[in-house]
mmCIF file of C-alpha atoms in Angstrom:
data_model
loop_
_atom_site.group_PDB
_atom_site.id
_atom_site.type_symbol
_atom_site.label_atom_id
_atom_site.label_comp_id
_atom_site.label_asym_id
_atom_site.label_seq_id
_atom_site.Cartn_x
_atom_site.Cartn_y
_atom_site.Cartn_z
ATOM 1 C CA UNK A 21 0.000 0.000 0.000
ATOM 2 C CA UNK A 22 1.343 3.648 -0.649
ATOM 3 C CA UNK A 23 1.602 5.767 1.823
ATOM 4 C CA UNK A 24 -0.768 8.491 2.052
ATOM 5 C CA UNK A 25 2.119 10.856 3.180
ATOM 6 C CA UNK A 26 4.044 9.846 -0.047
ATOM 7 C CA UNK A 27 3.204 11.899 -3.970
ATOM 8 C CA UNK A 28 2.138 10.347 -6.678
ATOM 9 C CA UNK A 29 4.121 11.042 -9.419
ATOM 10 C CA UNK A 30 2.338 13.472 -11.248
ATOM 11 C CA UNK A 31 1.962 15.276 -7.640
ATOM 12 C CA UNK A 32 5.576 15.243 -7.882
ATOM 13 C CA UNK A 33 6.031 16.340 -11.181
ATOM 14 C CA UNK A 34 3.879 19.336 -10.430
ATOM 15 C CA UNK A 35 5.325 20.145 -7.473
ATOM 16 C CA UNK A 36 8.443 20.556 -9.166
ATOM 17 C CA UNK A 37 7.640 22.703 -12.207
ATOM 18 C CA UNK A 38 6.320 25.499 -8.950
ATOM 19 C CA UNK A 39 9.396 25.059 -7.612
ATOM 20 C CA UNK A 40 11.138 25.754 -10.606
ATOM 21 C CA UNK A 41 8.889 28.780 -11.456
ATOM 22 C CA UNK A 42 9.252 30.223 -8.208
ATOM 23 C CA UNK A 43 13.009 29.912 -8.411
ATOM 24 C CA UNK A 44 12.868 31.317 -11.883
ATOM 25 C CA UNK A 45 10.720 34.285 -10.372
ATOM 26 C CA UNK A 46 12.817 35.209 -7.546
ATOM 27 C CA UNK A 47 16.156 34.985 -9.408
ATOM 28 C CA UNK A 48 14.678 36.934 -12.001
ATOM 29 C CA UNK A 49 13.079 39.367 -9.774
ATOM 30 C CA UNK A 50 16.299 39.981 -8.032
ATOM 31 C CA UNK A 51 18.486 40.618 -11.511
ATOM 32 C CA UNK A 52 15.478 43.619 -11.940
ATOM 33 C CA UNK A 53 15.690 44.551 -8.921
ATOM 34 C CA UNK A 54 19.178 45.178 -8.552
ATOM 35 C CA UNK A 55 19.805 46.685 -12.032
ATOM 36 C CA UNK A 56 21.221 43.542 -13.666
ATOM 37 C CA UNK A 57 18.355 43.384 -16.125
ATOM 38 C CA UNK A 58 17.818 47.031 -17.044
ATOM 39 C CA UNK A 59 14.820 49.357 -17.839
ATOM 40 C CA UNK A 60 13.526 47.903 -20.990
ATOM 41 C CA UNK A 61 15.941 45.124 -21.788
ATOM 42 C CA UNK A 62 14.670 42.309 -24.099
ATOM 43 C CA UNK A 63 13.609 39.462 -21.748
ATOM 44 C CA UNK A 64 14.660 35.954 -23.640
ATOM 45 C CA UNK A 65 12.563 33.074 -22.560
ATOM 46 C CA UNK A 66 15.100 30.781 -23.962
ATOM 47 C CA UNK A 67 18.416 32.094 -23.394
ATOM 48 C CA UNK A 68 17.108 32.186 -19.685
ATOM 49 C CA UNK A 69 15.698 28.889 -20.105
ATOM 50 C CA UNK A 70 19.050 27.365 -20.769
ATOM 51 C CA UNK A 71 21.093 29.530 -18.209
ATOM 52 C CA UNK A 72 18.513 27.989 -15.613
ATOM 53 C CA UNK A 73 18.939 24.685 -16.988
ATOM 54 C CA UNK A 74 14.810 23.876 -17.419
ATOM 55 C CA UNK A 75 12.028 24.187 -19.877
ATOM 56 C CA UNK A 76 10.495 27.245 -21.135
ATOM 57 C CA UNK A 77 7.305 26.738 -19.233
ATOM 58 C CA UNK A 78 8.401 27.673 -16.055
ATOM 59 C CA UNK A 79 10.366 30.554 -17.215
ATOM 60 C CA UNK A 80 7.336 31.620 -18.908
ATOM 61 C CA UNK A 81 5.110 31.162 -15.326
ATOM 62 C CA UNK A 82 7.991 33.255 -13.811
ATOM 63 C CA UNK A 83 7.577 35.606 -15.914
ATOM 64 C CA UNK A 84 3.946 36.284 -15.948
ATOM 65 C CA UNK A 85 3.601 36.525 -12.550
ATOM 66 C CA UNK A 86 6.426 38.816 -12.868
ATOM 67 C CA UNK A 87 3.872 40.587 -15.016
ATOM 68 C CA UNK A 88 1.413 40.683 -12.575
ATOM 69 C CA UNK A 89 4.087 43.055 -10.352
ATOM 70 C CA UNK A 90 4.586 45.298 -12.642
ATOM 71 C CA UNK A 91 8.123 44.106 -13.147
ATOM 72 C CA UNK A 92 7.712 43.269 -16.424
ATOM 73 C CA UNK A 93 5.827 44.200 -19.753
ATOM 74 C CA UNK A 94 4.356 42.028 -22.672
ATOM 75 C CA UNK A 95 3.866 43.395 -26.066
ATOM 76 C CA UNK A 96 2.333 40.521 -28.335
ATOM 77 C CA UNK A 97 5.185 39.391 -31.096
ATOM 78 C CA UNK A 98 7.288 41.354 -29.163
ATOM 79 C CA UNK A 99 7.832 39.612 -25.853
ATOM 80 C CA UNK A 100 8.742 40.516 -22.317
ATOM 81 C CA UNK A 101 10.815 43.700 -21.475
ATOM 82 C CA UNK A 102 11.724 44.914 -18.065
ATOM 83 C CA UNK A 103 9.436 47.334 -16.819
ATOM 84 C CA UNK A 104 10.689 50.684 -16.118
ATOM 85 C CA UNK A 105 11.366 51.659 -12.115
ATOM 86 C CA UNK A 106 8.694 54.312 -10.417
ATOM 87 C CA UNK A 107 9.586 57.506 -11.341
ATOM 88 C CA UNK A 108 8.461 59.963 -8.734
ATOM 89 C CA UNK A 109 4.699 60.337 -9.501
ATOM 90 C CA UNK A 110 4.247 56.607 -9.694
ATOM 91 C CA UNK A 111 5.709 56.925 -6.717
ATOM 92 C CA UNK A 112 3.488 59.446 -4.621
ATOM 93 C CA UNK A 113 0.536 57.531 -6.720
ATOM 94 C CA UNK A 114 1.953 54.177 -4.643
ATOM 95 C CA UNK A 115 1.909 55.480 -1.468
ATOM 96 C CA UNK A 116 -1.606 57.750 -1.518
ATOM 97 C CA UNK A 117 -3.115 54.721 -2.951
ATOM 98 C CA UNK A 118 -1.649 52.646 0.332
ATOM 99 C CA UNK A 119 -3.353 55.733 2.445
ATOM 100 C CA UNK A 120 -6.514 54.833 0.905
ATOM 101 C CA UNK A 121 -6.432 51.562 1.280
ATOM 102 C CA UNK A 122 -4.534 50.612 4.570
ATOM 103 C CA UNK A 123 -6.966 53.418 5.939
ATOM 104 C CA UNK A 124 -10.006 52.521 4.540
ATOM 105 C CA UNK A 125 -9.023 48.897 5.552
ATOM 106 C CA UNK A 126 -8.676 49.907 9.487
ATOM 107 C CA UNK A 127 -12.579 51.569 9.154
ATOM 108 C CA UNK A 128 -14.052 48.271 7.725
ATOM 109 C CA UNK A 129 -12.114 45.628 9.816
ATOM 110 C CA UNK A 130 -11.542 47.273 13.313
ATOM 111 C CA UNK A 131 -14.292 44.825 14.436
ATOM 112 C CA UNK A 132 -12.367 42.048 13.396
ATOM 113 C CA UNK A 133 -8.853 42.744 15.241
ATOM 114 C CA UNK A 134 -8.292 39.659 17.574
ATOM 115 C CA UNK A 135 -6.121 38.568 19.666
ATOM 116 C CA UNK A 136 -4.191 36.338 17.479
ATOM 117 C CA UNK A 137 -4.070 38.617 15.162
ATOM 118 C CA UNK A 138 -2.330 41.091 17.421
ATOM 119 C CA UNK A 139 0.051 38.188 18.307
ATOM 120 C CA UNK A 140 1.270 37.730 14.745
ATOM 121 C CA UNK A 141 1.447 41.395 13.799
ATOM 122 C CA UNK A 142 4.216 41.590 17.216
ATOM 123 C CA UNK A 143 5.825 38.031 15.774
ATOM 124 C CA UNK A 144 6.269 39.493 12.317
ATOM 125 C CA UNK A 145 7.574 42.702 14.160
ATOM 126 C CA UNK A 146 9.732 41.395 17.118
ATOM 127 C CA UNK A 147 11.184 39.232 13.757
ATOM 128 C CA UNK A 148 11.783 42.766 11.324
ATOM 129 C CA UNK A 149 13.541 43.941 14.963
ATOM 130 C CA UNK A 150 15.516 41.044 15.704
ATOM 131 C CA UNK A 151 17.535 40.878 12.172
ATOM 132 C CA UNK A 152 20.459 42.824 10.700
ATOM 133 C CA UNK A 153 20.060 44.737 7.215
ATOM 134 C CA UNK A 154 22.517 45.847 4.591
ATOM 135 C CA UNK A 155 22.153 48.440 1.570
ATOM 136 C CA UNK A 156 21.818 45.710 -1.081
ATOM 137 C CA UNK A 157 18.883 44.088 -2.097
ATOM 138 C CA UNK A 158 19.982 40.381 -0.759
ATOM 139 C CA UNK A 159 20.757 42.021 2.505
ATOM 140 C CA UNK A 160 17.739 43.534 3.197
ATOM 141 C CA UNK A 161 15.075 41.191 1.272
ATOM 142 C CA UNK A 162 14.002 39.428 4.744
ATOM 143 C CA UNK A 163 12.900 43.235 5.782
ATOM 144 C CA UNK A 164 10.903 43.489 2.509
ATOM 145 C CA UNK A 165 8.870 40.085 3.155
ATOM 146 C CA UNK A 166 8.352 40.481 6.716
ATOM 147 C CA UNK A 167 7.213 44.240 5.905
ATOM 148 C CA UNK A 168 4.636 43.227 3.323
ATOM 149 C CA UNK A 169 3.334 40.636 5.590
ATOM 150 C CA UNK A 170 2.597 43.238 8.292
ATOM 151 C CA UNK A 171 0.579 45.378 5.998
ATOM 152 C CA UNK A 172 -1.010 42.618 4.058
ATOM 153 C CA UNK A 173 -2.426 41.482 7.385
ATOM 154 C CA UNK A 174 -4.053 45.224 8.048
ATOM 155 C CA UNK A 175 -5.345 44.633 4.395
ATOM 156 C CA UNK A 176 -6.987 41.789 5.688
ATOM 157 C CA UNK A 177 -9.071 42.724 8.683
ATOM 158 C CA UNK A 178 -11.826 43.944 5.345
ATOM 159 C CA UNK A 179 -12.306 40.186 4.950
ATOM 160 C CA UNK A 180 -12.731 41.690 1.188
ATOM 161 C CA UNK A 181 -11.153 39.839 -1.598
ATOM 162 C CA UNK A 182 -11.422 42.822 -3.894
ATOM 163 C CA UNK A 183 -10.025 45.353 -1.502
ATOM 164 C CA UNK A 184 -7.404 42.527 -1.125
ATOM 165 C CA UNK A 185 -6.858 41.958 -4.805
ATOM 166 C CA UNK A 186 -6.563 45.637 -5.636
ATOM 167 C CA UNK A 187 -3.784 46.068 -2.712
ATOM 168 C CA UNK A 188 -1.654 43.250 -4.162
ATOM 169 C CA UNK A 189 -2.196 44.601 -7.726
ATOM 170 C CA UNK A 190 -0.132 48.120 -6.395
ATOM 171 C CA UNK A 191 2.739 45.904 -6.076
ATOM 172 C CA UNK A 192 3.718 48.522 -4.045
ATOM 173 C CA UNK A 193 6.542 45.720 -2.281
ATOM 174 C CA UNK A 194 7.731 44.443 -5.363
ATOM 175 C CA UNK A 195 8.519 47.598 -7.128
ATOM 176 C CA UNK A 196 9.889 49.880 -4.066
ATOM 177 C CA UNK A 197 12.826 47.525 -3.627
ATOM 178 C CA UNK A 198 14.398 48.970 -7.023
ATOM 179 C CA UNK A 199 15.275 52.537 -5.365
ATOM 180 C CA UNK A 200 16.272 50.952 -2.570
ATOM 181 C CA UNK A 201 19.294 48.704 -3.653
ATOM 182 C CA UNK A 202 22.549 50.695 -3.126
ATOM 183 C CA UNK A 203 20.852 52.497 0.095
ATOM 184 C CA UNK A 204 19.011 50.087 1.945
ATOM 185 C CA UNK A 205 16.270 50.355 4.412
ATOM 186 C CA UNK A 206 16.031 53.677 6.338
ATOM 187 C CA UNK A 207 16.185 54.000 10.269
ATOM 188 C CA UNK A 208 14.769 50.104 11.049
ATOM 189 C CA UNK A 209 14.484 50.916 14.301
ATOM 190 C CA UNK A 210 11.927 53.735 13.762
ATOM 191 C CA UNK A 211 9.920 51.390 11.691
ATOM 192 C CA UNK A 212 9.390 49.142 14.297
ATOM 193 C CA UNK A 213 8.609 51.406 16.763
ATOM 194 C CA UNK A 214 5.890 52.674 14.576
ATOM 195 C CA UNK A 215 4.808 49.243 13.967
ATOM 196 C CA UNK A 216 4.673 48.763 17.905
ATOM 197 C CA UNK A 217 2.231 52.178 17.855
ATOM 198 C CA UNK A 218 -0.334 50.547 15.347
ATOM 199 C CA UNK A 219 0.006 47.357 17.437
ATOM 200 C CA UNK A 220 -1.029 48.797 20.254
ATOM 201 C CA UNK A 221 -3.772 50.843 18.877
ATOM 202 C CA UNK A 222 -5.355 47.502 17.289
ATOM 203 C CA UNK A 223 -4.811 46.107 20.684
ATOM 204 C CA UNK A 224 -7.130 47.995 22.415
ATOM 205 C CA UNK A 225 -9.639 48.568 19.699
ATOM 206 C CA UNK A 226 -8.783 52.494 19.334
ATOM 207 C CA UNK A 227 -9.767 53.184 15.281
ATOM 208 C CA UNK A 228 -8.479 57.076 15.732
ATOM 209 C CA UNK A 229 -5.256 55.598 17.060
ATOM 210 C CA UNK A 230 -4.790 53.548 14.658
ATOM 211 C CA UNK A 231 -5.429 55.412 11.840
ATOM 212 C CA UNK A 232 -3.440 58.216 13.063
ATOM 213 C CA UNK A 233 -0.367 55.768 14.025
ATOM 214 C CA UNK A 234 -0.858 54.071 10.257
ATOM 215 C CA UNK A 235 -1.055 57.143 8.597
ATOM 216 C CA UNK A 236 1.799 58.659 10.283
ATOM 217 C CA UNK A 237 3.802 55.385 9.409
ATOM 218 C CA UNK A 238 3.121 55.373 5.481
ATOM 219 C CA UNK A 239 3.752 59.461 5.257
ATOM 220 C CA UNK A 240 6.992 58.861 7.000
ATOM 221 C CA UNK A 241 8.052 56.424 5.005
ATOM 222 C CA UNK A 242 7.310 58.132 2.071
ATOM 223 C CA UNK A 243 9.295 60.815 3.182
ATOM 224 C CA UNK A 244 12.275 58.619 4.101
ATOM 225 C CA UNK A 245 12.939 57.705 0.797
ATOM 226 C CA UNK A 246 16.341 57.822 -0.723
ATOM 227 C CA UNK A 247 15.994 60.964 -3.357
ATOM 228 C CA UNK A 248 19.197 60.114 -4.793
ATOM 229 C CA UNK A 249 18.052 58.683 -8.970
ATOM 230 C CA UNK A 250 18.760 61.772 -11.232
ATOM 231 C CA UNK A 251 16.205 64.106 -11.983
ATOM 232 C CA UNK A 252 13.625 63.099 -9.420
ATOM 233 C CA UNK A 253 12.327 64.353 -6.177
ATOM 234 C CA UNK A 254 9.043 63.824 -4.258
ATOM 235 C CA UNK A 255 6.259 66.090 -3.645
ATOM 236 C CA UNK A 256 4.461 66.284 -0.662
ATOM 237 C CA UNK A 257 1.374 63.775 -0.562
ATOM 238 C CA UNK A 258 -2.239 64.364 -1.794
ATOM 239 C CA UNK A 259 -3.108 66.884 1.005
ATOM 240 C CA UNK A 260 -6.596 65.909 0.363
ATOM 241 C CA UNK A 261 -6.283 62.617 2.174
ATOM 242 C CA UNK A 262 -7.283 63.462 6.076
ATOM 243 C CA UNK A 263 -5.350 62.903 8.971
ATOM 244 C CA UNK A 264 -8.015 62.445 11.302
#
């Protein structure tokens, strides 16, 4: 008799073509992200396809979900091309959309902030805390995961998939990382401390805390941006969007 705990091999076979096509993402995602594949370079499917040692199909997954992010572009007959980085009003467009929606999340979902909830939010953060960073993009990828988690979980409290769905199309951490290589993450410890403010805020059920703390922590890390790509700098926020 098999055992249950064993795959079949097709299970197997599946199994290993995601593997592959998340491999192919991330290595591909890191080569964009730290300038190795630049702004509108041809993307090969088969010259990458035999550097990686595997069919084109899971080069080709890779690469739409790459797509997806906004990491990539595809022109029928033409192919895949790096995407360009954020200039500056793509960039101010990123982070008034996360006002919006972060926000907007806290007013629908304060009613469902629990106490495991709170727990994981201070897991993910005592973890961001707990690690060491460096300017390049290897060095301070953990910080990028761990960071998106945080926020995706605010996204969640909506219980909406389409408030959900439209956060994750932003692709606000996939794209971000690409001004940040060279520089790194700014002031880690004030990040966490204004983590530890929304935290607390959720924790005892305060909605103009939380907002306030939330809103505070997206402006500021707006603001904390390196300025340092030629022929860019960022204007102040939408000053439309209320601080409450």
């Amino acid at each position: 008799m098999t055992d249950s705990k064993e795959l079949k091999t097709g299970e197997r076979t599946l199994l290993r073509k995601a593997n592959l096509a998340a491999l192919a993402h991330d290595e591909i995602k890191r080569r964009i992200t730290v300038g190795r594949l630049k702004d509108g370079e041809k993307v090969v499917l088969g010259d990458l396809a035999k550097e990686f040692g595997t069919s084109i199909i899971p080069i080709r997954e890779a690469l739409a979900r790459l797509s997806a992010e906004r990491l990539v572009t595809y022109e029928p007959n033409k192919g895949f091309r790096v995407a360009p980085a954020p200039d500056a009003e793509e960039i101010a467009h990123l982070f008034e959309a996360r006002v919006v929606l972060e926000l907007g999340a806290l007013e629908v979902g304060m009613a469902n902030v629990t106490p495991e909830l709170v727990a994981e939010l201070t897991a993910l953060n005592d973890d961001i805390r707990s690690r060491s960073y460096g300017a390049n993009f290897e060095a301070f990828e953990s910080f990028i995961d761990l960071n998106a988690r945080f926020h995706e979980l605010l996204i969640g409290l909506t219980h909406n998939p389409l408030v959900i769905d439209a956060y994750q199309r932003l692709s606000y951490h996939e794209r971000i990382p690409r001004l940040l290589h060279g520089s790194g993450v700014n002031d880690i410890k004030r990040i966490v401390v204004e983590h530890d403010a929304i935290i607390a805020a959720l924790e005892a059920h305060s909605l103009e805390h939380a907002r306030s703390a939330l809103r505070a922590h997206i402006v500021d890390a707006y603001e904390r941006l390196p300025q340092n790509w030629p022929g860019h700098s960022l204007r102040p926020l939408n000053a439309a969007i209320p601080a409450r």
